[in-house]
Short mmCIF file of C-alpha atoms in Angstrom, two decimals:
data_model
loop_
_atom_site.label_atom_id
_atom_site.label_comp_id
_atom_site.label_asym_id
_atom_site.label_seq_id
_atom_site.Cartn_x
_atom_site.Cartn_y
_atom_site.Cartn_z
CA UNK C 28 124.47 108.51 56.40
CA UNK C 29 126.33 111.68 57.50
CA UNK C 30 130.00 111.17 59.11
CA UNK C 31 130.32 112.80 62.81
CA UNK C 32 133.68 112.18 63.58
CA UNK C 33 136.49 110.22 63.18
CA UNK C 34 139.39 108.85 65.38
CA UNK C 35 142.30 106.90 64.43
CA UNK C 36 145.13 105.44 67.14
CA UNK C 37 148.06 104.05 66.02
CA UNK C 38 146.13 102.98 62.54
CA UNK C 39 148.46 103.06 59.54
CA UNK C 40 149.96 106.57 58.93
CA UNK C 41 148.32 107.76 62.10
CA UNK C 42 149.64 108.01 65.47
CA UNK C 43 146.92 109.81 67.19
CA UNK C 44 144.53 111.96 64.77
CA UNK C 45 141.21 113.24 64.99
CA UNK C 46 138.72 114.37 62.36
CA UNK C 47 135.28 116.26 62.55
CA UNK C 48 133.40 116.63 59.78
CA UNK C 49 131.35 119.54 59.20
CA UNK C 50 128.05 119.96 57.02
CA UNK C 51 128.45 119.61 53.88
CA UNK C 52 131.34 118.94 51.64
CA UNK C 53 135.29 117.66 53.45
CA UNK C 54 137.92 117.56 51.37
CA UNK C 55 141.41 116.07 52.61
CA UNK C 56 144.49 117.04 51.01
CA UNK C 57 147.80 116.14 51.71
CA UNK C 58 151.07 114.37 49.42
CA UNK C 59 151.07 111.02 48.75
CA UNK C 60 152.11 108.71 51.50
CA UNK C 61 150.03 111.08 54.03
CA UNK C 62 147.03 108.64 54.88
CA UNK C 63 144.36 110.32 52.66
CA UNK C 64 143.00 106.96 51.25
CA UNK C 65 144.01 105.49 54.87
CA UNK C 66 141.16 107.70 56.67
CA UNK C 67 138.53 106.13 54.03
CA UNK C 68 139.98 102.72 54.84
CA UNK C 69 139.88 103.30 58.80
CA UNK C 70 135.94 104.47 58.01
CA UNK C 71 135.19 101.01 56.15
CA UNK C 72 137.12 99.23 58.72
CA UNK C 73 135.36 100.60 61.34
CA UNK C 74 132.30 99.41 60.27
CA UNK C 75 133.28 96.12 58.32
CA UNK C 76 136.22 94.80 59.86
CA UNK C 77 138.93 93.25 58.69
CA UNK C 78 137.13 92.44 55.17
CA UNK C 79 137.85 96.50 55.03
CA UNK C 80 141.28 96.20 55.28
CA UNK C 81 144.44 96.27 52.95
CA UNK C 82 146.80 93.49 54.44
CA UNK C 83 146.55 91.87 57.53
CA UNK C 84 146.19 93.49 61.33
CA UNK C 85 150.02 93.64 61.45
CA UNK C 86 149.99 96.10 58.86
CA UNK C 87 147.54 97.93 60.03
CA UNK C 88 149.68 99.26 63.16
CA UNK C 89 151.61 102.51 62.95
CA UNK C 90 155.21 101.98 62.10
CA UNK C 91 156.87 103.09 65.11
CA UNK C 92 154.01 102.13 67.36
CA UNK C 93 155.28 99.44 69.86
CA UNK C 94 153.92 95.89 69.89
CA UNK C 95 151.45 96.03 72.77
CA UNK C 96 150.51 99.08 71.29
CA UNK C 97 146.33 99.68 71.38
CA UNK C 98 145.10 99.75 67.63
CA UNK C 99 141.94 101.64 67.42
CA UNK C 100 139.46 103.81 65.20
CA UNK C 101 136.62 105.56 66.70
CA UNK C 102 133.64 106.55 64.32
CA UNK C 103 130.33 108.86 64.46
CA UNK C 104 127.74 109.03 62.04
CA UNK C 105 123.91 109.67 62.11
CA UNK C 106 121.53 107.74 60.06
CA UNK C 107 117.88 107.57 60.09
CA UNK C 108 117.60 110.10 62.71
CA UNK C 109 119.66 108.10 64.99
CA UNK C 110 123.70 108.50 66.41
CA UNK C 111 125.63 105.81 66.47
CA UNK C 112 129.62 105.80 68.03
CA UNK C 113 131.82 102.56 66.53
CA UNK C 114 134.58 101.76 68.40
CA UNK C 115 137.29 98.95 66.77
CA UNK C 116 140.69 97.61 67.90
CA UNK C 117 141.88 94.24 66.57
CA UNK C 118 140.92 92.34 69.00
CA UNK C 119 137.26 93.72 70.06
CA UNK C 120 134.64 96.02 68.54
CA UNK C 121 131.67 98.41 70.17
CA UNK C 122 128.67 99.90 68.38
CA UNK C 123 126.84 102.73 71.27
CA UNK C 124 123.28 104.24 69.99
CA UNK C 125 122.30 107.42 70.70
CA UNK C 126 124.55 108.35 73.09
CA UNK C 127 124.15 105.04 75.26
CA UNK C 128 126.59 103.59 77.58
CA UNK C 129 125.83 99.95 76.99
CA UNK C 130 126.55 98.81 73.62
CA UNK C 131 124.42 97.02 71.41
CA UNK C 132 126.49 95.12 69.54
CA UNK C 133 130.27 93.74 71.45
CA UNK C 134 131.69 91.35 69.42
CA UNK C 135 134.09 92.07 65.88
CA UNK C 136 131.20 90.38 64.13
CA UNK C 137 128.68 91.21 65.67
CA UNK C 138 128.95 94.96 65.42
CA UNK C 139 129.77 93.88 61.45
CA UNK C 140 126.70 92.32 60.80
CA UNK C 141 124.81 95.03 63.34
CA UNK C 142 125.80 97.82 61.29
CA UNK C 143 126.05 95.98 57.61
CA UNK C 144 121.89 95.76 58.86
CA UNK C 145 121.53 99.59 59.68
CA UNK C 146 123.33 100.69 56.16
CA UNK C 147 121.25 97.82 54.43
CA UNK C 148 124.55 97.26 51.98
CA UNK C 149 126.90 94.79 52.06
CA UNK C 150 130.57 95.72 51.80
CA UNK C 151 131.11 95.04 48.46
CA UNK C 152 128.06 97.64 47.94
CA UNK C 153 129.12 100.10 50.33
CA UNK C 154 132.68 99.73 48.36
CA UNK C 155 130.98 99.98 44.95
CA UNK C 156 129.02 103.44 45.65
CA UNK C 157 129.29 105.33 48.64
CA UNK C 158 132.83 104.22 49.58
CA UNK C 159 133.80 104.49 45.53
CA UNK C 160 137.96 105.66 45.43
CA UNK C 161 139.19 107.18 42.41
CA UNK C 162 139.76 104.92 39.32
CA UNK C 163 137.14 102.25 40.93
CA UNK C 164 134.21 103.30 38.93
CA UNK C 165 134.97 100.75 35.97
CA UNK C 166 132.50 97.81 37.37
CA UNK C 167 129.36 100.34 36.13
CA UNK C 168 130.66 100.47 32.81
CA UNK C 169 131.06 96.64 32.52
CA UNK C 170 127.56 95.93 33.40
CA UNK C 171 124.70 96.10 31.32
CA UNK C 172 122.26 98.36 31.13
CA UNK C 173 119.13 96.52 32.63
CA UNK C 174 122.01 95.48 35.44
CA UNK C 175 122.99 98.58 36.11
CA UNK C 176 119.62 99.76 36.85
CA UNK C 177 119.22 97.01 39.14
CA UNK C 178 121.59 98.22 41.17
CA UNK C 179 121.68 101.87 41.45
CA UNK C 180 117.91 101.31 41.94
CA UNK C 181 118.78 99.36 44.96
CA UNK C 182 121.51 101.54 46.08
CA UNK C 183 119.55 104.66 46.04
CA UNK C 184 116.42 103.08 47.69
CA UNK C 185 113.92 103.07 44.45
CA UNK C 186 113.62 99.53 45.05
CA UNK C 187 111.66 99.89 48.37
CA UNK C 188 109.82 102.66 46.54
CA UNK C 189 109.31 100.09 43.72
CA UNK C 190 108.12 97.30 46.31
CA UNK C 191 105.63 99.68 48.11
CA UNK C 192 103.89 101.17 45.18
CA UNK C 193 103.51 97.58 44.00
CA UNK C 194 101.92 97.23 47.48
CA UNK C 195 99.94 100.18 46.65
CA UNK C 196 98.48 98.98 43.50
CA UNK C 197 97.67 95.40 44.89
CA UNK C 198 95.93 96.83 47.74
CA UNK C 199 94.18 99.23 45.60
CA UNK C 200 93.08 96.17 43.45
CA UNK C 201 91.98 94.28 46.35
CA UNK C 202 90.01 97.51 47.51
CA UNK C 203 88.25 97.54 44.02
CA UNK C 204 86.99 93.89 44.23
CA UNK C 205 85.65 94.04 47.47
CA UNK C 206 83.39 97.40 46.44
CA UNK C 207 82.13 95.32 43.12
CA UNK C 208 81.48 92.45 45.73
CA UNK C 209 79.64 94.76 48.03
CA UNK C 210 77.88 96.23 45.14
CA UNK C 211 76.84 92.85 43.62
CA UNK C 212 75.29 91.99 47.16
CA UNK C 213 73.40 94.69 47.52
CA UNK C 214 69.58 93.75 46.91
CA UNK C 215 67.53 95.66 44.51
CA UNK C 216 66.40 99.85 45.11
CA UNK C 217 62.58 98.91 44.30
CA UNK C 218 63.02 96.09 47.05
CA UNK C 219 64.65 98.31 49.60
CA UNK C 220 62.10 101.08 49.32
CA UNK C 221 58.85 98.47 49.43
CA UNK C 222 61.06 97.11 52.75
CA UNK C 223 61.38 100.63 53.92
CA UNK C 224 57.58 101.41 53.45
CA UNK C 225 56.41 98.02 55.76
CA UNK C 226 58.77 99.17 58.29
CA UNK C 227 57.61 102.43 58.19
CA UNK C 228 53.84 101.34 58.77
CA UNK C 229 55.22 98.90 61.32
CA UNK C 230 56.87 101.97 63.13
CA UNK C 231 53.38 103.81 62.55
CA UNK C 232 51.58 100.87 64.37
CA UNK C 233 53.89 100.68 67.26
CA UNK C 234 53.50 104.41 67.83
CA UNK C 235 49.54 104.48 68.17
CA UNK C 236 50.23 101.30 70.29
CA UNK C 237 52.78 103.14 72.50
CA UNK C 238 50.36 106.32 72.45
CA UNK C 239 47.55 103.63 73.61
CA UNK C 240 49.57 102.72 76.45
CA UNK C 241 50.61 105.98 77.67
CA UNK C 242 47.11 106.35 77.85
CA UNK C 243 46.20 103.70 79.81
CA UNK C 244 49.28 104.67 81.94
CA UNK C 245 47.73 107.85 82.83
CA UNK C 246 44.48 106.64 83.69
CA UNK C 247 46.19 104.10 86.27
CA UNK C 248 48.60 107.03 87.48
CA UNK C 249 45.37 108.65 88.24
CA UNK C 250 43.41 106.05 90.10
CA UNK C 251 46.56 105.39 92.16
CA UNK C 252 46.86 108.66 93.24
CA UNK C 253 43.24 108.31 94.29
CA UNK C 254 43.68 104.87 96.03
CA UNK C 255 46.87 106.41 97.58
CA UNK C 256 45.44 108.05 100.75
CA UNK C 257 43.68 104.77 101.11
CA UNK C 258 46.76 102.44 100.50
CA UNK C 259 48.75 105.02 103.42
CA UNK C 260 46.44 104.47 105.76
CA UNK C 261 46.29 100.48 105.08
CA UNK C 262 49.75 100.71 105.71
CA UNK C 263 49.68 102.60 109.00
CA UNK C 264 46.96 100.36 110.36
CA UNK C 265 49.15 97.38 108.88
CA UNK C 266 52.33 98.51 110.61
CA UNK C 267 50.47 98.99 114.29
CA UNK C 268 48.61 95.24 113.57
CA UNK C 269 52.69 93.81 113.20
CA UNK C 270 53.59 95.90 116.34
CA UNK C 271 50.59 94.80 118.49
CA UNK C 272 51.21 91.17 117.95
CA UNK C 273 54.94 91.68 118.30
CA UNK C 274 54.10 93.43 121.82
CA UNK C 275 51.66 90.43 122.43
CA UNK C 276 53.70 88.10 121.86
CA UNK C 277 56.66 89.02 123.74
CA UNK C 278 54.15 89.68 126.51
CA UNK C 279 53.15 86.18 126.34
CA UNK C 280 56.75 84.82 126.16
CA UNK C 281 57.10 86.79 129.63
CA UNK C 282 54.10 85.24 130.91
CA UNK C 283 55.09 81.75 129.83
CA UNK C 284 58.93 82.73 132.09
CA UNK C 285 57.44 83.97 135.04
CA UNK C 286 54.91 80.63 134.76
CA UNK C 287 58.01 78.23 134.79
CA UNK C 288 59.75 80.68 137.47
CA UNK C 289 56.70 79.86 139.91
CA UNK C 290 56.81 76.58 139.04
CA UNK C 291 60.91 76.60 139.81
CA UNK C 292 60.04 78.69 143.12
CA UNK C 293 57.40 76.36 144.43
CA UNK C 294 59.68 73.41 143.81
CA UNK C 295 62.81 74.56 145.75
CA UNK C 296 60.31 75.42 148.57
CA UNK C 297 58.93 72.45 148.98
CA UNK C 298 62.16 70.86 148.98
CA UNK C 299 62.82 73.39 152.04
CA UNK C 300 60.04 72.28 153.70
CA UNK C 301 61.29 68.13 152.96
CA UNK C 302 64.71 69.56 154.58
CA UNK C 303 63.12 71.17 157.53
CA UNK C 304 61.21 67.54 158.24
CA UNK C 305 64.20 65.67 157.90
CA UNK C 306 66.41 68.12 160.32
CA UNK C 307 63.88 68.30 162.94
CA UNK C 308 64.73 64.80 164.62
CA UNK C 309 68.66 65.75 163.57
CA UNK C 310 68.08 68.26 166.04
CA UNK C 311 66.73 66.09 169.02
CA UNK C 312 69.97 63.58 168.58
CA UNK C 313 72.19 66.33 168.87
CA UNK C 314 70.58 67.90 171.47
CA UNK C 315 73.26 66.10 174.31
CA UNK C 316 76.21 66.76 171.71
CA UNK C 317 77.62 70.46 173.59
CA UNK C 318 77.99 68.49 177.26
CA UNK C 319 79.32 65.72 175.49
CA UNK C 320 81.96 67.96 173.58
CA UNK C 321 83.11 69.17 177.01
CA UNK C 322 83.28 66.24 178.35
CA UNK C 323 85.57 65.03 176.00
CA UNK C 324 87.47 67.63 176.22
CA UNK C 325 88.25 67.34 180.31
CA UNK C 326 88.75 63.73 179.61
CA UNK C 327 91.43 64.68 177.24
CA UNK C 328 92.88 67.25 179.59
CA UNK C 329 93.30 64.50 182.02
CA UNK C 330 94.65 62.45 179.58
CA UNK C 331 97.53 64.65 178.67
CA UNK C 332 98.28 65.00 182.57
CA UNK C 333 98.70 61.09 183.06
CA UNK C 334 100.79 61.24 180.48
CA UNK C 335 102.92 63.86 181.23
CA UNK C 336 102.54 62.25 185.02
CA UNK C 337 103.66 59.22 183.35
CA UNK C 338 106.60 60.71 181.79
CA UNK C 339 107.89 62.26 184.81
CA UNK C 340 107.69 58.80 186.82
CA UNK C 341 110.38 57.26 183.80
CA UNK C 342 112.59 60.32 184.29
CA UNK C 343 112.42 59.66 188.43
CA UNK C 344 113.16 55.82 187.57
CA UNK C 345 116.03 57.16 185.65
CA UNK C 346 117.74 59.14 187.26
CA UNK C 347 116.92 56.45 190.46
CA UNK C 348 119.02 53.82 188.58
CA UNK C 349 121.96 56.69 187.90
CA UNK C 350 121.83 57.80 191.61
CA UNK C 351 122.70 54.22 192.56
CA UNK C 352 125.17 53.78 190.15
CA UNK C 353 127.40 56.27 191.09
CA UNK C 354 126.98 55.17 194.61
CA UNK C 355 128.53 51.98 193.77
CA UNK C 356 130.92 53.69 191.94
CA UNK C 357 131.31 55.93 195.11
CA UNK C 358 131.69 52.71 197.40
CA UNK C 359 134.39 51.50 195.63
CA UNK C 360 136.47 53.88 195.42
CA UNK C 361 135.55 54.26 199.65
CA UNK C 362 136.86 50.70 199.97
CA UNK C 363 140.22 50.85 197.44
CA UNK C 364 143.84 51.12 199.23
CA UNK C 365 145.22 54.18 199.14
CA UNK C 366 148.39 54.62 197.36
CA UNK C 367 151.80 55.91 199.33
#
């Protein structure tokens, strides 16, 4: 784990400071009272939590910092070839990867137990090596030696090299009995070679059979390309046989049409001729029909003159009646006293 950077806001001693470390060895130095020991705290609190921290979160705000005042540390390390940005107020906290604008951890615990997985320590082990103040060293001396061990073993990763050696060696062992079981299963040299020498006569068999065949290959090849001239010309005379039949029979479907079309012909004419019987004493009856058509039509000539004839002798009656009437009327008046 290498520290990046480190921001603190309002946190302890510190109203607004930034930090950047550099490779290799930072020392701070200040009085005391200055917030030396603070900017380790703000580191472990940053990535613990409150667990980190001396006192409560009302002690953790700056002095003359206001109530509402925002509470913050901001920390960059790299570890395992990866960045990772912390950000932690009192009420929320923010673990970014790489550079990332989505976080991947977003709750106070979460990011705790997020990064807690990353360093693979606890805090009480971060606190007991890495994160080791001045005067907090005793805890070594009061273990024991086989203890002690233990635990810088674990700190300083020798028990994952511990664990995959062991993982070496067991798979190394489980290599060895598999070759002795392979080796056991094997069946005996003297066995193998007599195997060997069948197969080989086998192969030797199969080879003058195969050299048999070729031979019989060739002499087939050859009387093929003999017969081949012959088998063309089968073929051609084959091919016109299939189209002379084809052209036969589709010259016998045509004969077979035009049969039924004679037949269809010959029907419809005698059906003609049936007609032509039939009309001929049609013909006699309406022989009288073109006077008779005039006739009718001077009769109905006439008729429309009676009528109209007819019409005119109502309208004389008519106006007959009216003439009279106003002759009476005419009388009267002839025969009234006259006034004075």
């Amino acid at each position: 784990m290498r520290l990046s950077f480190l921001r603190l806001q309002n946190f302890r001693q510190h109203a607004d400071s930034y930090i950047e470390f550099q490779p290799g060895l930072t020392g701070i130095i200040g009085p005391n009272g200055a917030g030396k020991s603070t900017i380790l705290e703000a580191i472990a609190w940053a990535i613990y939590g409150s667990s980190a921290a001396r006192g409560t979160n009302d002690t953790l705000r700056f002095v003359r910092a206001g109530t509402r005042s925002r509470v913050a540390v901001e920390l960059g390390f790299e570890l395992g070839g990866h960045g990772y940005r912390v950000v932690r107020t009192l009420n929320q906290a923010e673990v970014f990867l790489d550079g990332g604008i989505a976080p991947v951890a977003a709750t106070l615990g979460g990011v705790s137990a997020y990064l807690q997985g990353r360093l693979g320590m606890t805090r009480e082990e971060f606190f007991n090596t890495y994160f080791t103040g001045q005067k907090e060293l005793q805890f070594l001396a009061a273990m024991g030696a086989a203890d002690r061990g233990r635990f810088l073993s674990q700190v300083l990763g020798y028990e994952r090299l511990r664990e995959a050696q062991d993982l070496v060696r067991s798979h190394r062992n489980e290599l060895r009995h598999e070759v002795r079981a392979l080796r056991a299963a094997l069946p005996d040299r003297d066995a193998i070679q007599a195997e060997r020498a069948g197969a080989e006569q086998r192969v030797a068999g199969a080879l003058r059979g195969l050299a048999d065949v070729e031979t019989e290959r060739l002499v087939a090849a050859t009387a093929a390309a003999d017969l081949a001239p012959r088998w063309a010309e089968g073929q051609a005379s084959r091919e016109r046989f299939r189209d002379l039949t084809h052209r036969l029979d589709t010259a016998e479907q045509e004969r077979l049409a035009a049969q039924r079309d004679t037949l269809r012909i010959q029907g419809e004419l005698d059906s003609v001729s049936t007609a032509e019987a039939e009309l001929a004493p049609l013909r006699t009856q309406l022989a009288p029909l073109p006077a008779l058509i005039t006739e009718t039509e001077r009769l109905d000539g006439l008729a429309r003159i009676e009528e109209r004839r007819n019409a005119l002798v109502r309208q004389l009656e008519e106006m007959d009646v009216e003439l009279a009437q106003r002759r009476e009327r005419l009388a009267k008046l002839d025969k009234a006293p006259e006034l004075v």
